Coordinates of C-alpha atoms and ligand atoms in Angstrom, one line a residue:
X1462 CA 0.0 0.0 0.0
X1463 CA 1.9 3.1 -1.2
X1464 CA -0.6 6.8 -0.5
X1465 CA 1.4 9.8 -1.0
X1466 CA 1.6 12.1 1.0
X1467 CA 0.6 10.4 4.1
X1468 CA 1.2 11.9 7.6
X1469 CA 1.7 9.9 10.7
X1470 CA -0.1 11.4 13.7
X1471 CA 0.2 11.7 17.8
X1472 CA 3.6 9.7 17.0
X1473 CA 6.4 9.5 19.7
X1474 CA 8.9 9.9 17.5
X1475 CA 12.7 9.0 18.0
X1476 CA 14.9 11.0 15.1
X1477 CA 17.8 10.0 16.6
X1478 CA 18.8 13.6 15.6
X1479 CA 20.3 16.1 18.0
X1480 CA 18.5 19.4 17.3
X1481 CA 15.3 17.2 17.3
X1482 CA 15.0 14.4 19.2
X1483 CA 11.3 13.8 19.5
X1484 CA 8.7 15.0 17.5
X1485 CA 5.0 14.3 17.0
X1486 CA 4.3 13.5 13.6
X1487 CA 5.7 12.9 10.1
X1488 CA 4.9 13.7 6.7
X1489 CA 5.6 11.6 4.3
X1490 CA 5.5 12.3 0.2
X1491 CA 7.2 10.0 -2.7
X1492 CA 9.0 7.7 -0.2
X1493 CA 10.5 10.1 1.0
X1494 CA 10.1 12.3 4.2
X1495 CA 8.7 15.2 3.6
X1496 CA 8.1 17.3 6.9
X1497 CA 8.1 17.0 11.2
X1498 CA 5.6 18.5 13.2
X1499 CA 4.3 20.0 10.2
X1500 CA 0.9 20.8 9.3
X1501 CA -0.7 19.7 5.9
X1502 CA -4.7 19.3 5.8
X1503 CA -4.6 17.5 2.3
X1504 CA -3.1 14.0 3.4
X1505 CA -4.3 11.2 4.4
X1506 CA -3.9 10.6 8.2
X1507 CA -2.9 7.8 10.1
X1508 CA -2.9 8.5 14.0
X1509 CA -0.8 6.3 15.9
X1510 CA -2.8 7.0 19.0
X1511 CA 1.1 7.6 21.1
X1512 CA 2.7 4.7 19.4
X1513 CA 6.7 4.8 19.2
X1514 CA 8.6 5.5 15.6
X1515 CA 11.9 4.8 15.0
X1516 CA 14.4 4.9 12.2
X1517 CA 13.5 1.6 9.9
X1518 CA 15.5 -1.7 11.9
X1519 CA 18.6 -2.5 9.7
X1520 CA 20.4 -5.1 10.4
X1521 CA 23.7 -4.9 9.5
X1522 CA 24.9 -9.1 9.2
X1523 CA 22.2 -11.2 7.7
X1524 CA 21.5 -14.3 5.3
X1525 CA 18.4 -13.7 3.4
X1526 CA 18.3 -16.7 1.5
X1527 CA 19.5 -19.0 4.4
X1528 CA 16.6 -17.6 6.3
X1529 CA 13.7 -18.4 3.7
X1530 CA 16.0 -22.3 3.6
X1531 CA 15.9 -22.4 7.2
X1532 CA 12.3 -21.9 7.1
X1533 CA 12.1 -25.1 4.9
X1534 CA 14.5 -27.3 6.7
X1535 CA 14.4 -29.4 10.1
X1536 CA 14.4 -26.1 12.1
X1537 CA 16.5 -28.0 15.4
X1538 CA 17.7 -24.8 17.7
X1539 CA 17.4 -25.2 20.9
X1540 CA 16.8 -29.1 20.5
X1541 CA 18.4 -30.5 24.0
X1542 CA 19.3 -34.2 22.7
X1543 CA 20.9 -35.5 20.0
X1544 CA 18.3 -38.0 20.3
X1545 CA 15.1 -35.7 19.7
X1546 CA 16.3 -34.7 16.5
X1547 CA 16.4 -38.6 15.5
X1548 CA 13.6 -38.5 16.4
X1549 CA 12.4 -35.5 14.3
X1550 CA 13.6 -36.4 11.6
X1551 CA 12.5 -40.4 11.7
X1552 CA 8.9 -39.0 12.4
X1553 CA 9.1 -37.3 9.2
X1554 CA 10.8 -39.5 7.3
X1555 CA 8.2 -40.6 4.8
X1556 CA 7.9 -37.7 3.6
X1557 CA 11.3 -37.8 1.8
X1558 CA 11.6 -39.9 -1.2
X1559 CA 14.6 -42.6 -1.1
X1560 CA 17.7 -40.7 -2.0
X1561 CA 17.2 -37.1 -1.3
X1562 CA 18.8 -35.3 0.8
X1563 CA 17.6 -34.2 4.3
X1564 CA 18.7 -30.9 5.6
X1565 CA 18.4 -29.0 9.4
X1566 CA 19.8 -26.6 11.0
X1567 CA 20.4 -24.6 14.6
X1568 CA 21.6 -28.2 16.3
X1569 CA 23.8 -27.1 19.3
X1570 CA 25.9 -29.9 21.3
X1571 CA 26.3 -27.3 23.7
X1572 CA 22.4 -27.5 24.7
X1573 CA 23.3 -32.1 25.4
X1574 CA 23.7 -33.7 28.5
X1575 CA 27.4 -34.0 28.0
X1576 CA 28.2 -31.0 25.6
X1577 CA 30.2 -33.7 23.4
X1578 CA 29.7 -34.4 19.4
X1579 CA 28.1 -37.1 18.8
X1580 CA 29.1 -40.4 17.7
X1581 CA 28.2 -41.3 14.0
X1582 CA 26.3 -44.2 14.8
X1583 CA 24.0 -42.1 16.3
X1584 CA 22.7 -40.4 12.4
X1585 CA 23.5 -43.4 10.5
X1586 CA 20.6 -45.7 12.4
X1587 CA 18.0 -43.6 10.5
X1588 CA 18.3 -44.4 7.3
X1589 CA 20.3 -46.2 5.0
X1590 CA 18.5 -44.4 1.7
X1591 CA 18.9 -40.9 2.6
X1592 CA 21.8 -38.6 3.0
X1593 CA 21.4 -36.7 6.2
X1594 CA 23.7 -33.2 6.6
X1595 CA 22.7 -30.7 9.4
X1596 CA 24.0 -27.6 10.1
X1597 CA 25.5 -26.5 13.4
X1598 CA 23.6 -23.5 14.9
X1599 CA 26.2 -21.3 14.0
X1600 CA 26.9 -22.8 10.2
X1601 CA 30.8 -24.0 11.3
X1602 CA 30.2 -26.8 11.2
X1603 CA 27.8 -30.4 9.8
X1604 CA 26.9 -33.6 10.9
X1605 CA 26.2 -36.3 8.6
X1606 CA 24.9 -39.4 8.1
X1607 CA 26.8 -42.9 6.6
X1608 CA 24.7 -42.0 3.1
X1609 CA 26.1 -39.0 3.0
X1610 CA 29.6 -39.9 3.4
X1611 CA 29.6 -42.8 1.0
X1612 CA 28.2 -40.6 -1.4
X1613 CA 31.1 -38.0 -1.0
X1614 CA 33.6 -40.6 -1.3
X1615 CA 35.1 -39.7 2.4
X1616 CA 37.6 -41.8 4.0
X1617 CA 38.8 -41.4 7.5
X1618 CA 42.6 -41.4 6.0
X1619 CA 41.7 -37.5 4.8
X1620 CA 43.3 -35.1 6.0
X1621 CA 42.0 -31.4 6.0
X1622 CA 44.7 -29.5 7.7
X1623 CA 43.8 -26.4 5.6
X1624 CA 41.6 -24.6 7.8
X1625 CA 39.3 -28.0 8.2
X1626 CA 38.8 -30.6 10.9
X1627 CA 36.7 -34.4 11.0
X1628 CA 35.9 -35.3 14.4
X1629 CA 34.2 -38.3 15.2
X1630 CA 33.6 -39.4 11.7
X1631 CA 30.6 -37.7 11.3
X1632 CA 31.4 -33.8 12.3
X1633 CA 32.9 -31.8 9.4
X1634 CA 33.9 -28.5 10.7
X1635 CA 34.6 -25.1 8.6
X1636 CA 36.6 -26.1 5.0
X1637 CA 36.3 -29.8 5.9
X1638 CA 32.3 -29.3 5.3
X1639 CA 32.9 -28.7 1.1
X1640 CA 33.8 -31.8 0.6
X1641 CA 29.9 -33.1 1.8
X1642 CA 28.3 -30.0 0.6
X1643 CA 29.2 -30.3 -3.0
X1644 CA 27.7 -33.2 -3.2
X1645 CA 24.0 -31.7 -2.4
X1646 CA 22.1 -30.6 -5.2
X1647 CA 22.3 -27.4 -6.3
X1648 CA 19.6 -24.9 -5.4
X1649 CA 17.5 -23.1 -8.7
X1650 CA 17.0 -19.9 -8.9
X1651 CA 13.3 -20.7 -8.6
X1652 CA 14.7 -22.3 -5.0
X1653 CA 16.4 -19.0 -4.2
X1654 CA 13.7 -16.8 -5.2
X1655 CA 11.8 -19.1 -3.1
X1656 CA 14.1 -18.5 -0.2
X1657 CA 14.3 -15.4 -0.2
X1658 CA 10.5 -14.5 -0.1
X1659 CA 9.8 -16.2 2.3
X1660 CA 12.4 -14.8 3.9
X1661 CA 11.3 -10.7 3.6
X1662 CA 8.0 -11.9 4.9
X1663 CA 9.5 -12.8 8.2
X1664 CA 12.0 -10.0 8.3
X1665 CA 9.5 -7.4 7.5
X1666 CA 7.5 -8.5 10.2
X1667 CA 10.2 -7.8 12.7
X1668 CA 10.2 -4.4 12.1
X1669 CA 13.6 -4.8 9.5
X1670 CA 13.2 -2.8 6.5
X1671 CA 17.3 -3.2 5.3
X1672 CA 19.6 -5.7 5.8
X1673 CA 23.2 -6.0 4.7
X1674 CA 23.5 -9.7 3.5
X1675 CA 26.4 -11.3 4.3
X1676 CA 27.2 -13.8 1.3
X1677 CA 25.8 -13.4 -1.9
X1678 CA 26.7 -15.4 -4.6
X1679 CA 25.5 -15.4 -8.1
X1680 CA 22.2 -17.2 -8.0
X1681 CA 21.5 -15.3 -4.8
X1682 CA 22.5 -12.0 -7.2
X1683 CA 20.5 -12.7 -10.1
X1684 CA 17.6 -13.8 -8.2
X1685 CA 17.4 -10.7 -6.0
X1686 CA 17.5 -8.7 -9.1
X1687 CA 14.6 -10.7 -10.9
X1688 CA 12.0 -10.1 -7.9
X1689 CA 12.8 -6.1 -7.5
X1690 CA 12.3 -6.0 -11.7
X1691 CA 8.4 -8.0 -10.7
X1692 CA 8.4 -5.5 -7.8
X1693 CA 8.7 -8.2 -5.7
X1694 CA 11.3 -7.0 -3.3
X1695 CA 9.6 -4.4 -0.2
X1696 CA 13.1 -4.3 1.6
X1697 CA 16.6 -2.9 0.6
X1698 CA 19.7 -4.6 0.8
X1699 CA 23.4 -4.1 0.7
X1700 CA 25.2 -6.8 -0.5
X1701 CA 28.6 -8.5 0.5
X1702 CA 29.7 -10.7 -2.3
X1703 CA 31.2 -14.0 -1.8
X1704 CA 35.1 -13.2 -1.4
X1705 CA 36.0 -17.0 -2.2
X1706 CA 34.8 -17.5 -6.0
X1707 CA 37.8 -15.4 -7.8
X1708 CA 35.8 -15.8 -11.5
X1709 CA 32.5 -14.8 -9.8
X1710 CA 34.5 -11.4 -8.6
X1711 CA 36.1 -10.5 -11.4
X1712 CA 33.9 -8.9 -13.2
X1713 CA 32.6 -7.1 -10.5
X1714 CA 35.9 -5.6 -9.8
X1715 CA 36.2 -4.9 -13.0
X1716 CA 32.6 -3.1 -14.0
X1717 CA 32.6 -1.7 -10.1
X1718 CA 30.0 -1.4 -7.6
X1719 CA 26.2 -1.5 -8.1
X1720 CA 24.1 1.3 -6.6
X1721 CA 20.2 1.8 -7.1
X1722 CA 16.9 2.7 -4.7
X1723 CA 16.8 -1.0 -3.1
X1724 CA 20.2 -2.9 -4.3
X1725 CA 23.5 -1.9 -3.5
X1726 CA 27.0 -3.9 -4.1
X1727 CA 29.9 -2.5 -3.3
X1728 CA 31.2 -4.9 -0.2
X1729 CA 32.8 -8.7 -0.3
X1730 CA 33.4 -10.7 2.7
X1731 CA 35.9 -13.0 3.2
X1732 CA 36.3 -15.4 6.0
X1733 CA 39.4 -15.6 8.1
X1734 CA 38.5 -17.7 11.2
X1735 CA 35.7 -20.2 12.2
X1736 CA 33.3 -20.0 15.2
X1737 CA 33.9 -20.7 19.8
X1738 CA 31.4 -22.3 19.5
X1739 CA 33.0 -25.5 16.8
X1740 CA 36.3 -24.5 18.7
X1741 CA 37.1 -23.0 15.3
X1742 CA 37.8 -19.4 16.2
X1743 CA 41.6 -18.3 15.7
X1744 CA 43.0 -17.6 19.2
X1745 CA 46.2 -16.6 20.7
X1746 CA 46.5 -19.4 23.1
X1747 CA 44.6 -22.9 22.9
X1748 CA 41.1 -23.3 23.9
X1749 CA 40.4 -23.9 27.9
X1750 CA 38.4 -26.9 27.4
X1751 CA 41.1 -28.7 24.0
X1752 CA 44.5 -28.6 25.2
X1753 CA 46.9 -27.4 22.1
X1754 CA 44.2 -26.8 19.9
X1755 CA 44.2 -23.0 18.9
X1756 CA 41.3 -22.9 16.3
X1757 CA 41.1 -22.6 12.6
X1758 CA 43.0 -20.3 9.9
X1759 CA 40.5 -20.3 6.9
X1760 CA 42.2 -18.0 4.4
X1761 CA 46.1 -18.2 3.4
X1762 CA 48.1 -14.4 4.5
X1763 CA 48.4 -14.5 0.4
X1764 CA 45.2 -15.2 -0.7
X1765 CA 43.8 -12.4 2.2
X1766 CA 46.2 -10.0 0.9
X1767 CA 45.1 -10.0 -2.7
X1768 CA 42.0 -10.0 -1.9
X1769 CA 42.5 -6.7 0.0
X1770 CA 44.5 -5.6 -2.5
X1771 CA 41.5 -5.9 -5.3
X1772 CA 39.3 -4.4 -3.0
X1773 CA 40.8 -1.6 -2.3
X1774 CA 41.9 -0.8 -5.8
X1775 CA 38.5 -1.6 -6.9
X1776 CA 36.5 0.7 -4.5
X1777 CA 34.6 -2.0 -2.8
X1778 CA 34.6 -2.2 0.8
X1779 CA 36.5 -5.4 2.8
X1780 CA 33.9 -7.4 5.5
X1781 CA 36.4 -9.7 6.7
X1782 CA 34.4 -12.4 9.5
X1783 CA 36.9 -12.8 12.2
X1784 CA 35.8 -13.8 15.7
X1785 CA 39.3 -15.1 17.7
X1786 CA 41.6 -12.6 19.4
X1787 CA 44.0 -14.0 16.8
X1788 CA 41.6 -14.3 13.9
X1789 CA 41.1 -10.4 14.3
X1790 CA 44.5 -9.4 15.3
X1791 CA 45.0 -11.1 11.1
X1792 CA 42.9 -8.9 10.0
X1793 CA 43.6 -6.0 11.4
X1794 CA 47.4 -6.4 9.8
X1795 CA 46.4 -7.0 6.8
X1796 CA 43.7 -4.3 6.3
X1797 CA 46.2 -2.0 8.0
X1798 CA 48.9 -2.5 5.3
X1799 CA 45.9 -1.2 2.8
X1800 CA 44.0 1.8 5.1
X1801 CA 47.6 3.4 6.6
X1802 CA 45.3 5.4 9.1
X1803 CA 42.8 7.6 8.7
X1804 CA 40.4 6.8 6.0
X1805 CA 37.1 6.8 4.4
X1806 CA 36.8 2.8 3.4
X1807 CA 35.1 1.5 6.1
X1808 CA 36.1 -1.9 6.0
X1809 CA 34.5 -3.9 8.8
X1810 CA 35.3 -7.2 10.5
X1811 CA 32.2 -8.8 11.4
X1812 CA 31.6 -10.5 14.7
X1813 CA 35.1 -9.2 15.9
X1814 CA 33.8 -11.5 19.3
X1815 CA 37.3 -11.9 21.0
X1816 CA 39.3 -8.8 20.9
X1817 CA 42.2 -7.8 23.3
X1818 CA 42.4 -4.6 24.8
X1819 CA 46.1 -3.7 22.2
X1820 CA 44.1 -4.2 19.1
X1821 CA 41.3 -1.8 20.2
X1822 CA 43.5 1.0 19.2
X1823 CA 44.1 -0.4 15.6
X1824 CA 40.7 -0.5 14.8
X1825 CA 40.3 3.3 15.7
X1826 CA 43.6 3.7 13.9
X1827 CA 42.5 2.9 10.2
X1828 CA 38.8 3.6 10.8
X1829 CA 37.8 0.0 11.2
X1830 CA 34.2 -0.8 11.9
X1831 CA 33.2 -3.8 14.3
X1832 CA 30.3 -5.5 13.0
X1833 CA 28.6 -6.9 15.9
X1834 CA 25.4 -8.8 16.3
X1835 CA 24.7 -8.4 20.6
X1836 CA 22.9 -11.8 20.7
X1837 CA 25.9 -14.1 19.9
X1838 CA 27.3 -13.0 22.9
X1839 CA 24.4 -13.5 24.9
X1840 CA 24.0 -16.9 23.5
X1841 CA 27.1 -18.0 23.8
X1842 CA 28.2 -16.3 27.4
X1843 CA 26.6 -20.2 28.6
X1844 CA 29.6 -21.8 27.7
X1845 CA 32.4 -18.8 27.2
X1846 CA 34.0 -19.5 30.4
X1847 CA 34.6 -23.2 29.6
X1848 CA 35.8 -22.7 25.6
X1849 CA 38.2 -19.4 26.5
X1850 CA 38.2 -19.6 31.0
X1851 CA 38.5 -16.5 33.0
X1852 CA 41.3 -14.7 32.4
X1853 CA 40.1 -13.9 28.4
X1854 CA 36.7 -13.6 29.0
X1855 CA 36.6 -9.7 29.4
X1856 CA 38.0 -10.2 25.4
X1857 CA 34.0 -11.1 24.9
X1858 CA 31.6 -8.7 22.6
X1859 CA 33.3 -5.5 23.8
X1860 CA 30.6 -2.7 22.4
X1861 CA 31.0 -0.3 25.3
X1862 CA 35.3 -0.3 24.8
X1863 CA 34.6 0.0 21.1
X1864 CA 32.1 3.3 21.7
X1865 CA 34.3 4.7 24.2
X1866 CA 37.1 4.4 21.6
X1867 CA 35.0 6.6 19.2
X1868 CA 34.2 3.7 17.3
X1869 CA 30.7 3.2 15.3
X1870 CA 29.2 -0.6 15.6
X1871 CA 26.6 -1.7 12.6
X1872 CA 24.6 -3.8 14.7
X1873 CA 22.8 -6.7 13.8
X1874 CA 21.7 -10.3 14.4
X1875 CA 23.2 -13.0 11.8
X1876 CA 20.2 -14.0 11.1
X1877 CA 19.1 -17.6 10.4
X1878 CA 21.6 -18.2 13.3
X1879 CA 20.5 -15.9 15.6
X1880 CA 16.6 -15.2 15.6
X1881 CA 16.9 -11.9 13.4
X1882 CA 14.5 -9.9 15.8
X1883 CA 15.9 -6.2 16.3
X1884 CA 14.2 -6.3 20.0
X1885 CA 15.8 -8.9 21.3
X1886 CA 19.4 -7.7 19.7
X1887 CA 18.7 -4.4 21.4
X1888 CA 17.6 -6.2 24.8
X1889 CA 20.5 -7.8 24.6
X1890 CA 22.7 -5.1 24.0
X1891 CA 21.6 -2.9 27.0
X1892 CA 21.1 -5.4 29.3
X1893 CA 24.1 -8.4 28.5
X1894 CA 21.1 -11.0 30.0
X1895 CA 19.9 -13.7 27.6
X1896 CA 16.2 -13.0 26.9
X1897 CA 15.5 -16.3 27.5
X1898 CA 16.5 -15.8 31.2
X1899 CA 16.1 -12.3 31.9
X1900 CA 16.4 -13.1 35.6
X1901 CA 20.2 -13.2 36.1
X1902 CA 22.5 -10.6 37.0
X1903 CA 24.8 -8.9 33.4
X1904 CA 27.1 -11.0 32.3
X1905 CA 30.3 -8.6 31.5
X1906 CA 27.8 -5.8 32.3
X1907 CA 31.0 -3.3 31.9
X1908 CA 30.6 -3.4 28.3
X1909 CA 26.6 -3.2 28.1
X1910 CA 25.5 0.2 26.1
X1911 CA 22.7 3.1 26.8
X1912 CA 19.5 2.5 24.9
X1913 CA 20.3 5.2 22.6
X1914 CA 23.9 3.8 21.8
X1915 CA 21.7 0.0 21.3
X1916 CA 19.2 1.6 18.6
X1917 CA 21.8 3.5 17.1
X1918 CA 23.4 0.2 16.2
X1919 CA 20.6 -1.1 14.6
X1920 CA 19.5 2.3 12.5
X1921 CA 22.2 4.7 12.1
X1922 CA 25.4 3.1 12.7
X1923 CA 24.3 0.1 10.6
X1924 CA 23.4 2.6 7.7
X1925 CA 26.7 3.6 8.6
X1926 CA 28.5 0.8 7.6
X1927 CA 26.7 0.6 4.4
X1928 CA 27.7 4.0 3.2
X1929 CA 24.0 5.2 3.7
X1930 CA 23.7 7.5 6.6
X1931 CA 22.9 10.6 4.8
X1932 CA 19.8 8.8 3.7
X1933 CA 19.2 6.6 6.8
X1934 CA 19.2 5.5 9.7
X1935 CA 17.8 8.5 11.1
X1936 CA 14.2 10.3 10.6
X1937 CA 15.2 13.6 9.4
X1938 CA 13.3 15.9 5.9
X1939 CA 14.7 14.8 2.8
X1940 CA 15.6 10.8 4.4
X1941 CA 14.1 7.8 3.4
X1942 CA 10.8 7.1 4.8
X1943 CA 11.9 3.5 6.2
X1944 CA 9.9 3.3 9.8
X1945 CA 9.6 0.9 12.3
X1946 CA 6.3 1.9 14.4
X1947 CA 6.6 -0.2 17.9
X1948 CA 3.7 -0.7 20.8
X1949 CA 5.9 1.0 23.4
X1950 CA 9.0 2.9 24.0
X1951 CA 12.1 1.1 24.1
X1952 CA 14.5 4.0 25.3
X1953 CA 12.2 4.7 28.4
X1954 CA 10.0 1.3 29.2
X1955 CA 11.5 -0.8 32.2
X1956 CA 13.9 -3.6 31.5
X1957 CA 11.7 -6.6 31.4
X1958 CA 9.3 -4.9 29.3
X1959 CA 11.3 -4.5 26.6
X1960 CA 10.5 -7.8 25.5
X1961 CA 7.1 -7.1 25.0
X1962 CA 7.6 -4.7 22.7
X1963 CA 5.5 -5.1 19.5
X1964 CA 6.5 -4.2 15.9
X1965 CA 3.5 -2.5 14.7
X1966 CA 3.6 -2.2 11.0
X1967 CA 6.8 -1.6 9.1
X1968 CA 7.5 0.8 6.3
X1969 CA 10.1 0.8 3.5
X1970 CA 10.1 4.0 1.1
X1971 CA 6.8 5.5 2.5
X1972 CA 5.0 2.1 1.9
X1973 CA 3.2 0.0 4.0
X1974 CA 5.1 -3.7 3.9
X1975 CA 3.9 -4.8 7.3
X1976 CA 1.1 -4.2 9.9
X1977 CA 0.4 -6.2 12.8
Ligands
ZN1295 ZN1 27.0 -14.5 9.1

């Protein structure tokens, strides 16, 4: 529903501007905004009746397409034995023809009575006809089935030293997953398209009217493109192209970025280190709970440094996914040999989990952005102590030290890993409690932020980091009209309440893509 002009009445309104914090109302006129507090007798009126508006949600690290699959696969997150998801998936079994492939995600051996990985046996009793392959909560790692390994032609005898791991047979973690997922049929563009629809449904209706997607290959290009050509697309996105496929980039370095109203490329992301929670994070010293085992290198110095190199000759901006001390401190060199200091770039390192207090400084050095989703850490402070112990874990999700550096943090929630809800990211963010138990005392509570700082990250800092702040991120004349319209204040409410916060409807360039 698109009327123009429309004006949006007895609003509290959060600008997020400081000459005008709060205003009443808002005027809206060709997707754009037109006007605040201003008075103009021929539009048509919506009054909010003292709802809240903020800047439109962005979320600055998302998987569109993995959201819209997730929504077709076994969903198992929060699954609490490795024996309910047999289970699951036995139940369901007849509904999968002999020979296809069956897919899940969000398992977590964490969540298990003894936090191990399982055994293989324990996958390979289900079936003998179907190839099984689920994905770890955090997509480090897969566990897979007898099928699924005879039909990738694995042997125990492998050895995937570079940057990959096996354990127990059945467990491929980080590079060592190729060599299963090659062998699962590719997805159509129809299956993309697919995806990613349903995919905006859900994302709309938390409030998120951009997100910065954080892998796109050429399928996921292509098929983006097709649905905003049928009008098909109600959100924007910034795209980070997938920094491992040299051919695929080529020609993008060569023709340059893309730029229009709802589609911008001008970003690649490259992976340097795995996840805590697969133990394949790059750290300094070894894990707490793996004696001499330090984590996962994922990308040779070389191989980084050229890709730098292209980027930065290229214009596009570097969003290297680092989450180790180590794995960050390797980034940090090699996209320091490129910025030299101050600069306009904006290269970011997304997650940037586990950073020591000496590489704080570097970041602010060369203008480099921490991409950081605030529910990771509250998912993962369960086990932190036990992966990294005490003496690192101050290393954890450290927004406050970044702000007080100066620093800007695009905010968002990885999304089909985390639950890609803006309100629980910015519960989480203010509060270091896991909204699942809101009941406990902060966990690192030094480096919670204000509620301003917390929607900042998820509106103007995230539009920020995608080169868009002077047209959002921020409800200002001449901006975008991309609004998130919520039940209740989240700056003032108390604590708990946050959580009951309700996204009303959502707009994306002065149209209606959501209501409650
Ligand atoms: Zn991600």
């Amino acid at each position: 529903m698109k009327i123009s002009p429309l004006k949006l009445i007895n609003a509290n309104v959060i600008t997020l501007h400081p000459d005008m914090p709060k205003v009443e109302s808002i005027i809206i006129k060709d997707g754009k905004i037109e006007g605040l507090n201003q008075n103009l007798l021929s539009a048509k009126t919506i009054d909010l009746k003292g709802s809240t508006i903020v800047p439109g949600f962005i979320d600055a690290h998302y998987h569109l397409s993995n959201l819209g699959k997730f929504l077709e696969n076994f969903n198992l997150v929060g699954i609490d034995s490795p024996q309910k998801i047999v289970n699951l998936i036995r139940k369901n079994l007849s509904n999968f023809p002999k020979g296809t492939w069956i897919l899940g995600r969000g398992w977590d051996q964490s969540l298990w009575e003894n936090n191990k990985f399982p055994l293989a046996k324990v996958l390979d009793n289900i079936s003998i006809d179907h190839p099984i392959s689920l994905t770890r909560i955090d997509g480090h790692a897969i566990w897979v089935n007898k099928r699924a390994r005879q039909i990738s032609g694995f042997e125990e005898s492998l050895d995937f030293t570079a940057g990959g791991e096996v354990i127990n047979n059945c467990i491929f973690i980080d590079n060592a997953m190729d060599s299963i997922e090659k062998y699962i049929p590719k997805q159509t563009e129809n299956d993309v398209k697919r995806f990613i629809e349903k995919g905006i449904k859900q994302t709309v209706s938390n409030g998120i009217t951009g997100i910065h997607d954080a892998w796109q290959d050429s399928l996921i290009v292509t098929s983006i493109q097709s649905l905003i050509k049928q009008d098909n697309f109600p959100i924007r996105c910034y795209g980070m192209l997938n920094g491992n496929d040299k051919e695929f980039l080529k020609p993008w370095f060569q023709n340059g970025i893309l730029k229009n109203n709802r589609y911008t490329i001008r970003a690649v992301k490259a992976f340097m280190d795995g996840a805590l929670g697969s133990r394949g994070a790059c750290l300094f010293d070894e894990y707490n709970d793996d004696c001499g085992n330090f984590g996962l290198i994922l990308l040779s110095k070389d191989e980084f440094d050229k890709l730098a190199n292209n980027c930065y000759n290229h214009g596009f901006q570097l969003c290297t996914h680092a989450i180790g001390d180590k794995g960050n401190k390797l980034v940090l060199d090699t996209y320091e040999k490129y910025l030299c200091g101050k600069n306009d770039k904006r290269w970011r390192v997304e997650h940037a989990q586990m950073v020591r207090d000496e590489e704080i400084p570097q970041f602010v050095k060369n203008d480099i952005l921490p991409s950081m989703q605030p529910s990771h850490c509250t998912s993962d402070m369960r086990w932190m102590e036990q992966r990294i112990g005490n003496k690192r874990i101050h290393r954890i999700s450290r927004w406050k030290s970044f702000l007080n550096a100066g620093l800007k943090i695009p905010g968002g929630s990885d999304c089909p890993i985390e639950k890609g809800n803006p309100i629980l990211e910015f519960f989480s963010a203010v509060t270091r409690k896991s909204p699942d138990n809101p009941n406990v005392e902060s966990w690192q509570a030094q480096e919670k932020v204000s509620r301003i700082e917390a929607l900042k990250m998820l509106t103007t800092w995230a539009a920020y980091g995608g080169f868009d702040e002077h047209r959002r991120g921020k409800i200002l004349p001449g901006y975008d009209a991309d609004l998130t319209i919520l039940s209740q204040d989240i700056t003032t409410c108390s604590e708990r309440d946050i959580l009951n916060t309700e996204i009303l409807m959502t707009f994306v360039d002065g149209e209606l893509v959501y209501k409650k």
